[in-house]
Coordinates of C-alpha atoms in Angstrom, one line a residue:
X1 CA 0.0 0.0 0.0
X2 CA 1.1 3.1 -0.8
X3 CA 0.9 6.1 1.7
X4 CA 1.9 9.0 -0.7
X5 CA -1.2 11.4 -0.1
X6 CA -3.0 12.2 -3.0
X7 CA -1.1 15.3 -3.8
X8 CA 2.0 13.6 -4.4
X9 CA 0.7 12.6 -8.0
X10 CA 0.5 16.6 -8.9
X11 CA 4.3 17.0 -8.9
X12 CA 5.7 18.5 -11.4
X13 CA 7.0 16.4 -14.0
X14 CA 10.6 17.4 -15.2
X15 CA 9.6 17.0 -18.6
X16 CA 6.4 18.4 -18.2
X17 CA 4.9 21.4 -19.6
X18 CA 4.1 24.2 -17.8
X19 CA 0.9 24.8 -15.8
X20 CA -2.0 25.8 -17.8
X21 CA -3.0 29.8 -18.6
X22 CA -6.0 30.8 -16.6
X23 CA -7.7 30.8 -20.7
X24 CA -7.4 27.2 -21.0
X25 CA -8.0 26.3 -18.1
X26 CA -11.4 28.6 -18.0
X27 CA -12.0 26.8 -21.1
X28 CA -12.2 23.2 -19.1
X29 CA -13.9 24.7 -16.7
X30 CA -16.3 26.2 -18.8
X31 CA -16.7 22.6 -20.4
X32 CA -17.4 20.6 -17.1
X33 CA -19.9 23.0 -15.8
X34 CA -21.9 22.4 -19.1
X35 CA -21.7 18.9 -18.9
X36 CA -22.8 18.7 -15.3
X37 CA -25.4 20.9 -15.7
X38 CA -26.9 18.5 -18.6
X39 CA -26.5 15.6 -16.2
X40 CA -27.9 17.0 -13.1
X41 CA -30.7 18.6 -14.6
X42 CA -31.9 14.9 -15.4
X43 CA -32.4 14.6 -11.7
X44 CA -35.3 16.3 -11.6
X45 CA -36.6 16.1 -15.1
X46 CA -38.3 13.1 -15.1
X47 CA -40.6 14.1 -12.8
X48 CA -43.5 16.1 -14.7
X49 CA -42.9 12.8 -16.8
X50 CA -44.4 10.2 -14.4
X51 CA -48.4 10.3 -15.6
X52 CA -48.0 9.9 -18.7
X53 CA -45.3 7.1 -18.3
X54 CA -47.8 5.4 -16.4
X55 CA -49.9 5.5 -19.2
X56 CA -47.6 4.2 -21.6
X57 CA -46.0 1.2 -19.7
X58 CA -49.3 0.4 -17.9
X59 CA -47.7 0.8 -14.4
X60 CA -49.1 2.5 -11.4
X61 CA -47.3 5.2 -9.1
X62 CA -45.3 3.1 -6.9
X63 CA -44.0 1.8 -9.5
X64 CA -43.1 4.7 -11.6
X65 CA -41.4 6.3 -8.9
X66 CA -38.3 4.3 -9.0
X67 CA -37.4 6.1 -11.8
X68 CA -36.6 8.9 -9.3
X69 CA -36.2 6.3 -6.2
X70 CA -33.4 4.3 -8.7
X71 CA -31.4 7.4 -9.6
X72 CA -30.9 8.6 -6.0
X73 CA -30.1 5.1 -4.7
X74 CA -27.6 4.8 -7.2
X75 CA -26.1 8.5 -6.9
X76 CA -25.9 7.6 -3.0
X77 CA -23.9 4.3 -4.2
X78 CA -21.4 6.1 -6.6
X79 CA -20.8 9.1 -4.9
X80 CA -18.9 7.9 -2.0
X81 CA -16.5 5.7 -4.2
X82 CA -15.5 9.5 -6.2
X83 CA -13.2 10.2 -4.2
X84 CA -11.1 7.2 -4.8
X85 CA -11.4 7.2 -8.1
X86 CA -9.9 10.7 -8.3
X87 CA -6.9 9.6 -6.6
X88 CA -6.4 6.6 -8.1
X89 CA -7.4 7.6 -12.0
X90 CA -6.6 10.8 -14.3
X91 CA -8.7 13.8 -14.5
X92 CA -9.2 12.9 -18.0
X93 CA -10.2 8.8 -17.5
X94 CA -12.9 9.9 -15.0
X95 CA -14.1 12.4 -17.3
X96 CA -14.3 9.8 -19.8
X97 CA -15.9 7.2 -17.1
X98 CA -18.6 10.4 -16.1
X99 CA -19.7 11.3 -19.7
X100 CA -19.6 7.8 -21.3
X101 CA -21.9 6.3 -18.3
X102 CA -24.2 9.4 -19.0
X103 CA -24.0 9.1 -22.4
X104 CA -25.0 5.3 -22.3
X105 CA -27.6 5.9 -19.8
X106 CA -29.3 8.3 -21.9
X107 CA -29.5 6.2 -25.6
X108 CA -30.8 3.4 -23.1
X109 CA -33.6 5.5 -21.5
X110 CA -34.3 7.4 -25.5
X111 CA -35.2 3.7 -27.0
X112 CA -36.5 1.7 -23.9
X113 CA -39.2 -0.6 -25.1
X114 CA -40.3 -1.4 -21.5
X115 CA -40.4 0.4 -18.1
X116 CA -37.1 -1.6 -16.5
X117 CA -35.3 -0.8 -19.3
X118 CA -35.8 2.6 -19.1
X119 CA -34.8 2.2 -15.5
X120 CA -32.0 0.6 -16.4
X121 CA -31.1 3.8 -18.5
X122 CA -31.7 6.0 -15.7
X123 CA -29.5 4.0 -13.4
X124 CA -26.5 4.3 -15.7
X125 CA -27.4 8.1 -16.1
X126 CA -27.1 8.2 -12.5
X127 CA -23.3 6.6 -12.5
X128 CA -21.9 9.7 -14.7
X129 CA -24.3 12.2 -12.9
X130 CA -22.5 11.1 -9.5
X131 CA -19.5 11.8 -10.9
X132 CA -19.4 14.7 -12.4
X133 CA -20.0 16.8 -9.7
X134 CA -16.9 15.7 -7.6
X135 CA -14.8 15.7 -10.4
X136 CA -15.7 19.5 -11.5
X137 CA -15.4 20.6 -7.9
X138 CA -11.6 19.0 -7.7
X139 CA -10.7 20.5 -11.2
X140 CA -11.7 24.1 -9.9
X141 CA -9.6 23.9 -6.7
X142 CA -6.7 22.1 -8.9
X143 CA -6.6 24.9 -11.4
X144 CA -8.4 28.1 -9.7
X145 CA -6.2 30.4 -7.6
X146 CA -8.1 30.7 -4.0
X147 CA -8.7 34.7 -4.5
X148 CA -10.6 34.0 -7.6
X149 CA -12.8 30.7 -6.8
X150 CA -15.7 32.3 -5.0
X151 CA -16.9 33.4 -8.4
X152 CA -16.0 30.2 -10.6
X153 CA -17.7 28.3 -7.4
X154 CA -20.9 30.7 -7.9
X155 CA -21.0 29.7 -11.5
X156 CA -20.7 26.3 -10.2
X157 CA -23.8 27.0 -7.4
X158 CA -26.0 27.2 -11.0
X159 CA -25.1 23.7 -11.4
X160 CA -26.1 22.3 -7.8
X161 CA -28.9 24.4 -7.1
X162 CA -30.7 25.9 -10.3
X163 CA -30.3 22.8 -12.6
X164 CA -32.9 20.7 -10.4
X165 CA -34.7 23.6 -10.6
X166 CA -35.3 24.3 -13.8
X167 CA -35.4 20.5 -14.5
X168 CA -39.5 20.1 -14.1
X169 CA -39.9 23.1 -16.2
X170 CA -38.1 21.9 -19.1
X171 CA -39.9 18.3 -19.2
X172 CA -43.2 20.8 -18.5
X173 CA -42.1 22.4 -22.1
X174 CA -40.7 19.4 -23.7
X175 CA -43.9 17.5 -22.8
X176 CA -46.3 20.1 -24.1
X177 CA -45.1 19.8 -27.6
X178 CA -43.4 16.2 -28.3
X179 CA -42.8 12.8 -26.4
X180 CA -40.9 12.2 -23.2
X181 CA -38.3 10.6 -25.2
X182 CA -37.3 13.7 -26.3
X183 CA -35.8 14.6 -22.9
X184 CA -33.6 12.3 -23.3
X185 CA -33.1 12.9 -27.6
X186 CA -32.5 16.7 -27.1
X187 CA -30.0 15.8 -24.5
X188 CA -27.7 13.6 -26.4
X189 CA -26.4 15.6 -28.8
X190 CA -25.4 18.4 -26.2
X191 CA -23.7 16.0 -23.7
X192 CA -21.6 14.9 -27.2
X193 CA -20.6 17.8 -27.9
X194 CA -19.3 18.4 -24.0
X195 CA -17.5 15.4 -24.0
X196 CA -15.6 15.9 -27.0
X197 CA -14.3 19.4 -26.4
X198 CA -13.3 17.8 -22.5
X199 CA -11.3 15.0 -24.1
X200 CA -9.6 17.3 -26.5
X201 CA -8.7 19.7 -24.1
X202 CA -7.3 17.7 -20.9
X203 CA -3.8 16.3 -21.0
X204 CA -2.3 14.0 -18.4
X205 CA 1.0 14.6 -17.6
X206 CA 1.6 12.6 -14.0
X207 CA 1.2 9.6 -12.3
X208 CA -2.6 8.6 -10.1
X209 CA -2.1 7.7 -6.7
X210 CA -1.9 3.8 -6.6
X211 CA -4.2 3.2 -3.7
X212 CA -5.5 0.1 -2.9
X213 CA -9.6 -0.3 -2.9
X214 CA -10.9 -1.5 0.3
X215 CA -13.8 -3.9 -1.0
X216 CA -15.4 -3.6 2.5
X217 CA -15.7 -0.1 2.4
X218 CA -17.5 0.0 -1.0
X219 CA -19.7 -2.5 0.5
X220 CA -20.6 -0.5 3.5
X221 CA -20.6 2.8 1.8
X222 CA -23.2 0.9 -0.5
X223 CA -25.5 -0.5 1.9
X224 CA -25.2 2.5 4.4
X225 CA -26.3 5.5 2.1
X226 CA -28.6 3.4 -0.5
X227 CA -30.2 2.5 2.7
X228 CA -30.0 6.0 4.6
X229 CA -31.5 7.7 0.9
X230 CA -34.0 4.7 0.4
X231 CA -35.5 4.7 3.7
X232 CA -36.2 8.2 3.8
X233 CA -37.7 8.1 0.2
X234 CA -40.0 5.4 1.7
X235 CA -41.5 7.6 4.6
X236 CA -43.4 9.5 2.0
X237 CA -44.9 5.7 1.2
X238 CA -45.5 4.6 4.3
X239 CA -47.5 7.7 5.2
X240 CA -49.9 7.1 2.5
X241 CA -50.2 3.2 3.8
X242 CA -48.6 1.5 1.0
X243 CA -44.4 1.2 1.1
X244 CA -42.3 -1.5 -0.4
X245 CA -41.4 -2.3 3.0
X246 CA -41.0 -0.6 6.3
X247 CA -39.1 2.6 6.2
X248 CA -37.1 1.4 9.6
X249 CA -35.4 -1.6 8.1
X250 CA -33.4 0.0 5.4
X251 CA -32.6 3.1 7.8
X252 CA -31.6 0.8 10.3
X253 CA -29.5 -0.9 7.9
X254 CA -28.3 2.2 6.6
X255 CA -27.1 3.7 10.0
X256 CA -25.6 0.7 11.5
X257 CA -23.8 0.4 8.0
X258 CA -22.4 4.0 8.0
X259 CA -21.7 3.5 11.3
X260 CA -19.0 0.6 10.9
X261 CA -18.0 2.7 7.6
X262 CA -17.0 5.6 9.7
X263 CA -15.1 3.7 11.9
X264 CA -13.2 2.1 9.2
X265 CA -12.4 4.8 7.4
X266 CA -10.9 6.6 10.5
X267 CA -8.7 3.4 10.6
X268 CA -7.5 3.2 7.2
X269 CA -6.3 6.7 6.9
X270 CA -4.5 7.1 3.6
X271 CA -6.2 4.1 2.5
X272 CA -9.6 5.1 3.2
X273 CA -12.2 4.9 0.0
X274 CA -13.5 8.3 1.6
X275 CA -11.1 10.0 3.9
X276 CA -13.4 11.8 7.0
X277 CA -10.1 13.8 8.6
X278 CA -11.7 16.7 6.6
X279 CA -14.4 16.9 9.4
X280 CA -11.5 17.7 11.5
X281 CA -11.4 21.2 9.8
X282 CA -14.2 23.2 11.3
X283 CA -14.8 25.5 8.8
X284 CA -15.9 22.4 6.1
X285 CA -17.8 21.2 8.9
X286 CA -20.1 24.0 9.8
X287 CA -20.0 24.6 6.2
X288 CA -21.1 21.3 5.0
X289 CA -23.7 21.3 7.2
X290 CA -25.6 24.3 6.4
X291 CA -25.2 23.2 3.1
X292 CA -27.0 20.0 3.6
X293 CA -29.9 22.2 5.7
X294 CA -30.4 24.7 2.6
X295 CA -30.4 21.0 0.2
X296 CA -33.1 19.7 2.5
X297 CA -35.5 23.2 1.9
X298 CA -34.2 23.4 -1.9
X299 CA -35.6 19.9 -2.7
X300 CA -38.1 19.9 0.1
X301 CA -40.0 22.9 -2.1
X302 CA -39.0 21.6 -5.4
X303 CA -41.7 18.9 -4.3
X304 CA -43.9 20.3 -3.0
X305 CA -44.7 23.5 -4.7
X306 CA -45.6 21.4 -8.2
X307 CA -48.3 19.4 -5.8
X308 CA -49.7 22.3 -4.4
X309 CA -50.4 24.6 -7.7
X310 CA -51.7 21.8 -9.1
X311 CA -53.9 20.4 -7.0
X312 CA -55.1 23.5 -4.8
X313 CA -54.0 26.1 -7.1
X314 CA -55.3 23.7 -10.4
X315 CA -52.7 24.6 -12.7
X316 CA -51.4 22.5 -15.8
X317 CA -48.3 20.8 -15.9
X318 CA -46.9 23.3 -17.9
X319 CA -47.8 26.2 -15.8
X320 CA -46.4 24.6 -13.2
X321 CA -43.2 24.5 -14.3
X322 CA -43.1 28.1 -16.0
X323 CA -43.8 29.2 -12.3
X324 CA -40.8 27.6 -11.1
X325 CA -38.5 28.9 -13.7
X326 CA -38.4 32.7 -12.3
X327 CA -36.9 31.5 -8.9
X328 CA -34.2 29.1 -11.1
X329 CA -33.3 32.4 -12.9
X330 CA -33.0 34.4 -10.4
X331 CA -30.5 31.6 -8.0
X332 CA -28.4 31.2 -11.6
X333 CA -28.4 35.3 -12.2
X334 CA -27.1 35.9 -8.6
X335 CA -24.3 33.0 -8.7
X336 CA -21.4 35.2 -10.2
X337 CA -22.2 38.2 -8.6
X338 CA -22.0 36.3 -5.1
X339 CA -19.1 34.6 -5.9
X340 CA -17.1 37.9 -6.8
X341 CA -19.1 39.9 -3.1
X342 CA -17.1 36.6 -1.7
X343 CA -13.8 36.8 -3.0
X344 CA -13.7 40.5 -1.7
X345 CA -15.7 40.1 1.4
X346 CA -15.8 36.7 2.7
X347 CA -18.7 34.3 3.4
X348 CA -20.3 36.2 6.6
X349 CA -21.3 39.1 5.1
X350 CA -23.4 36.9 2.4
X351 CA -24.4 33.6 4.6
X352 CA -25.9 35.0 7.6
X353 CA -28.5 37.5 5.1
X354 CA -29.2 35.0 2.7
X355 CA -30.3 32.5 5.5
X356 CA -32.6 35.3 7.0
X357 CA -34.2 35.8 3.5
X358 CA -34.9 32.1 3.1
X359 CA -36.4 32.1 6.7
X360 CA -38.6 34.5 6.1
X361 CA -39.1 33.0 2.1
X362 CA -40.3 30.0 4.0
X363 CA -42.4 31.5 6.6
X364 CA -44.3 33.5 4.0
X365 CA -45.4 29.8 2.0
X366 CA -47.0 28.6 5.1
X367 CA -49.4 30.9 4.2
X368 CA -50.1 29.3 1.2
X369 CA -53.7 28.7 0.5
X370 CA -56.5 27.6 -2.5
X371 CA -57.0 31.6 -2.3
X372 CA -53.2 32.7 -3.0
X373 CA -52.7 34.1 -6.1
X374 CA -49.8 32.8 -8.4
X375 CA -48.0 35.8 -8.4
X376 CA -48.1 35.4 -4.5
X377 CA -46.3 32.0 -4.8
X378 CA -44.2 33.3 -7.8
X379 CA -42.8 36.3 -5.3
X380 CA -41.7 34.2 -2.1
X381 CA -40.1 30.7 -4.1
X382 CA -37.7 33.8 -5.9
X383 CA -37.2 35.1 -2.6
X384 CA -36.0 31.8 -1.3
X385 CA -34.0 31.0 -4.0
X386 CA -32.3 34.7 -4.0
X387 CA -31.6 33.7 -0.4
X388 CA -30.6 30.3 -1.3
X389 CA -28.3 31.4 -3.7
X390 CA -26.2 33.9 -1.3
X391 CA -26.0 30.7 0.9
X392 CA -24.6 28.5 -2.0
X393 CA -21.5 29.9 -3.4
X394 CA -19.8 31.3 -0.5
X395 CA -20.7 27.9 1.3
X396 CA -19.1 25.5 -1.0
X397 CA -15.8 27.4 -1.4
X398 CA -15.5 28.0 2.6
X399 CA -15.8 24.4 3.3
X400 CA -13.7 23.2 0.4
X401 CA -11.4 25.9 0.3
X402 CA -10.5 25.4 3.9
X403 CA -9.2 21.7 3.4
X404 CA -5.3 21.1 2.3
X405 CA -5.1 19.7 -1.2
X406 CA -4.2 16.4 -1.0
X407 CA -8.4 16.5 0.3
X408 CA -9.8 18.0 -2.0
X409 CA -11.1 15.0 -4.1
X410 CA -12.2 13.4 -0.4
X411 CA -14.3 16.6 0.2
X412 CA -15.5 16.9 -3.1
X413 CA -17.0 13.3 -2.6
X414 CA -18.4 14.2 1.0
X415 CA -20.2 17.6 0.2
X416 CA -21.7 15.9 -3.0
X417 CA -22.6 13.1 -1.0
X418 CA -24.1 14.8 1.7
X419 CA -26.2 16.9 -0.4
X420 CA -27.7 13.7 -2.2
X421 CA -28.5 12.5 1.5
X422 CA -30.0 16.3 2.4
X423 CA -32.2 16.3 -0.7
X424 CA -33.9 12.8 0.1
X425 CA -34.2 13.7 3.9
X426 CA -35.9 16.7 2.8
X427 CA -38.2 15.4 0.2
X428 CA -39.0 12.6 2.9
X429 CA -40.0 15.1 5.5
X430 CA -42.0 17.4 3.3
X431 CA -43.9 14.6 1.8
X432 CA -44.3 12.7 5.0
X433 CA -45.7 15.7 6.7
X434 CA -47.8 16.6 4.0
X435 CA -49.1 13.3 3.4
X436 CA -50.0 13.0 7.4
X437 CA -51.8 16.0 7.7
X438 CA -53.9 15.2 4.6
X439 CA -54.9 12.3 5.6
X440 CA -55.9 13.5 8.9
X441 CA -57.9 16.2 7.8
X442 CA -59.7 13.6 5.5
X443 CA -60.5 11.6 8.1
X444 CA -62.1 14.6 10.4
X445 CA -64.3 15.1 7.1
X446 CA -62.4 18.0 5.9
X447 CA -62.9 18.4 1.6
X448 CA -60.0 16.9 -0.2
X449 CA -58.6 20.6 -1.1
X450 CA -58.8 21.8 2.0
X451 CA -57.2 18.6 3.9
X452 CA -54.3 19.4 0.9
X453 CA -54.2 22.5 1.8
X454 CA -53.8 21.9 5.7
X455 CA -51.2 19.0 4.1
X456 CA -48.9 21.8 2.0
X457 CA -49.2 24.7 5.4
X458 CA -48.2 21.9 7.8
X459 CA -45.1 20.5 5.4
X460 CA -44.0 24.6 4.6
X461 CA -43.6 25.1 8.6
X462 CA -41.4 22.2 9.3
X463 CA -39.2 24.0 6.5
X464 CA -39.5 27.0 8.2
X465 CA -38.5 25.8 11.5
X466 CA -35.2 24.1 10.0
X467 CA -34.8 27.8 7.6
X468 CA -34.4 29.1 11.1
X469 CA -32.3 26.7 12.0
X470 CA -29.7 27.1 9.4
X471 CA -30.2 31.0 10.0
X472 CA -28.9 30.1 13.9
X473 CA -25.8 28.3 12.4
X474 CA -25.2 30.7 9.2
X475 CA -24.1 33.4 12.0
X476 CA -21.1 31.2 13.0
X477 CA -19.9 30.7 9.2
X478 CA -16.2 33.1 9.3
X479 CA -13.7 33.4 6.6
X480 CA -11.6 30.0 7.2
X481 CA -7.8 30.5 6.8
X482 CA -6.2 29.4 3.7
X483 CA -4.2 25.9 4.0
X484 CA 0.0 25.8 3.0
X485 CA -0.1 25.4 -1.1
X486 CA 1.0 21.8 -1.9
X487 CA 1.9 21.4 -5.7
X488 CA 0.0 20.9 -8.3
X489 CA 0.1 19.7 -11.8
X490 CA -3.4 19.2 -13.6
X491 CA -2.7 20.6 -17.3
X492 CA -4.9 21.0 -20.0
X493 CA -3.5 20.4 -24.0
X494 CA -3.0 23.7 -25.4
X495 CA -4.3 22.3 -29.1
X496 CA -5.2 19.9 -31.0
X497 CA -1.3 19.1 -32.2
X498 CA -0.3 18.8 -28.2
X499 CA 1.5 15.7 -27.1
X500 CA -1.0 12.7 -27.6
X501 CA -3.4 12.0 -24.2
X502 CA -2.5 8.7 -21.8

């Protein structure tokens, strides 16, 4: 086993060229945020899509949902295993790994014949999509100089936050005018095109990490967050009286399996498939957390706003998903403009406000109602995404700024993995609440809108309580110092006639 950290394989090579211009390597940059955002928007897309997939393959809604349920379970699988696979392979043969799994995934899903098959192409969606993320947040910390990566990381915030967003208004559009197969149709060529200019423009020019992978790990790291993410997505089920199986046997296994992952991960050390000394650093950790909080209200809403306009409210599918575009705007328009307010003032001054504004974004939708006017709801989901997106940014490069490099891939892995984990937890908690109140207000012989409507003001103040929650811990967030520089050597080919790729 070897114990050279991770940052040993960025030395610089004698023979090597230099390190890349800050115009190449903007150029990569550029290129991996547009392929993530085409493979995290697929998260969400999917789900304006369920009714009439039900239609088509003759299945009902328990059913249908796994093509939601499958590409969590499988992000929570993959994600963990990143940062291994970071350290161990070149930038450029996970790229290849990322684009080629999402690539795959999609043909699959575009000619699917029958419902598992188009599960099947969802899945192998999900191994790129888990991927990706992890791999763009390494590259930026690889190749961005720390004064300047509050305002690449608020271009990146567009990808974690407003891509999920937007998701259910595209397949609203796409829906409207052609067949769902042409989510997956239009997609293709665009995720070609990103994965071409990638592989012409990265060049390896050192030597991965030879680590060797702990089978165990991947093993518990598998059972312990499928489990975690499954169980809460079956809470939601099991309110409404009909889950695959009781939510408490996959979370128990899912927490008794993290908890004998933690524990050996602490004891492998180098060797660790996902190395947890970055929770040492407080900074990542307070960080990380209130990341995970602001996940949990993102996706929480994302849920719950499309039942509620259209089944109080009554609006189409379509409307519904025009409504949520203003509030994906606005988080995407604000994302630059954060990230450069944080490379001159710090996190604080952006944090602590932006958590205050979602608070009070989330307190204003418990007053949600059959009588609120769309404008109404329009007006506080692009307040909570304004405040979201002040959160994001300065978030995401405090807590992975603040780790040494030879971490970097590790943390990557961890804040992606926790955010997968925050977004189930949060759609389980909305939709468990929701579906509880319901239900009791149709059994004290409420009307069906109404006992919704009781559903949708009960779910919006458990959000609001943890908005005020993350407000509480936003005012501890400070400016973390930055660690020693370790070396570094991630190049990009400077054109087409470079020296060939490994």
């Amino acid at each position: 086993m070897s114990s050279t950290p991770p940052s040993s394989s960025a030395a610089h090579s004698p023979s090597g060229p230099p390190a890349a211009p800050e115009g190449r390597a903007g150029r990569l940059i550029a290129v991996l945020v547009g392929a993530a955002f085409v493979v995290i928007l697929n998260e969400t897309i999917m789900s304006v899509a369920l009714p009439k997939l039900m239609i088509e393959f003759d299945v009902g809604a328990a059913t249908a949902q796994w093509l939601t349920t499958a590409f969590m379970l499988t992000m929570a699988v993959v994600i963990p295993i990143t940062g291994y696979l970071l350290t161990r392979l070149s930038l450029r043969t996970v790229f290849a790994i990322a684009m080629g799994s999402f690539l795959t995934g999609t043909l699959v899903a575009a000619i699917a014949p029958i419902f598992p098959v188009l599960v099947l192409g969802r899945v192998v969606q999900a191994v790129g999509t888990a991927v990706m993320l992890p791999l763009l947040f390494t590259t930026v910390l690889n190749l961005v100089p720390a004064e300047r990566r509050g305002r690449t990381m608020g271009v990146i915030s567009i990808v974690i936050a407003v891509a999920p967003a937007v998701g259910p208004t595209i397949g609203g559009v796409v829906l409207d005018q052609l067949s769902w197969r042409w989510m997956f149709w239009l997609v293709l060529p665009i995720a070609v095109g990103a994965t071409a200019l990638g592989l012409s423009w990265i060049r390896n020019v050192t030597d991965p990490v030879r680590i060797p992978l702990d089978t165990l790990s991947v093993v518990l790291s598998a059972l312990g967050f499928s489990g975690l993410v499954f169980g809460l997505s079956s809470l939601g089920e099991a309110a409404e009286g009909d889950p695959l199986m009781p939510p408490w046997v996959p979370l128990v296994v899912g927490i008794a399996s993290l908890t004998v992952f933690v524990l050996r991960q602490l004891r492998l050390g180098d060797a660790a498939l996902l190395d947890l000394r970055a929770f040492r650093t407080p900074a990542f950790s307070l960080a990380v957390a209130l990341v995970s909080v602001s996940m949990m209200s993102l996706f929480g809403t994302l849920i719950l706003l499309p039942i509620y306009l259209q089944s109080v409210l009554g609006q189409s599918t379509l409307a519904t998903g025009l409504m949520l575009l203003p509030g994906g705007l606005a988080m995407g328009l604000l994302g630059y403009i954060v990230g450069r307010l944080f490379d001159r003032f710090g996190p604080r001054p952006l944090v602590a406000p932006g958590a205050l504004v979602a608070a009070i974004a989330m307190w204003g939708m418990t007053t949600f109602d059959a009588t609120t006017s769309t404008g109404t709801v329009i007006a506080w989901h692009v307040l909570l995404n304004i405040g979201l997106a002040l959160m994001f940014s300065p978030l995401l490069t405090s807590a992975l700024g603040a780790l040494p490099r030879r971490l970097y891939s590790h943390g990557s892995a961890i804040v992606s993995t926790m955010q997968q984990v925050a977004g189930a937890a949060g759609t389980a908690l909305f939709i468990t609440v929701l579906t509880r109140t319901t239900v009791a207000g149709a059994d004290s012989a409420a009307d069906p809108v109404g006992a919704l409507e009781e559903g949708v003001h009960g779910a919006f103040t458990w959000g609001a309580v943890i908005a005020v929650i993350a407000f509480l811990g936003a005012l501890f967030v400070r400016r973390a110092p930055e660690p020693e520089s370790e070396p570094v050597e991630t190049v990009l080919s400077e054109t087409a006639e470079s020296a060939p790729v490994k």
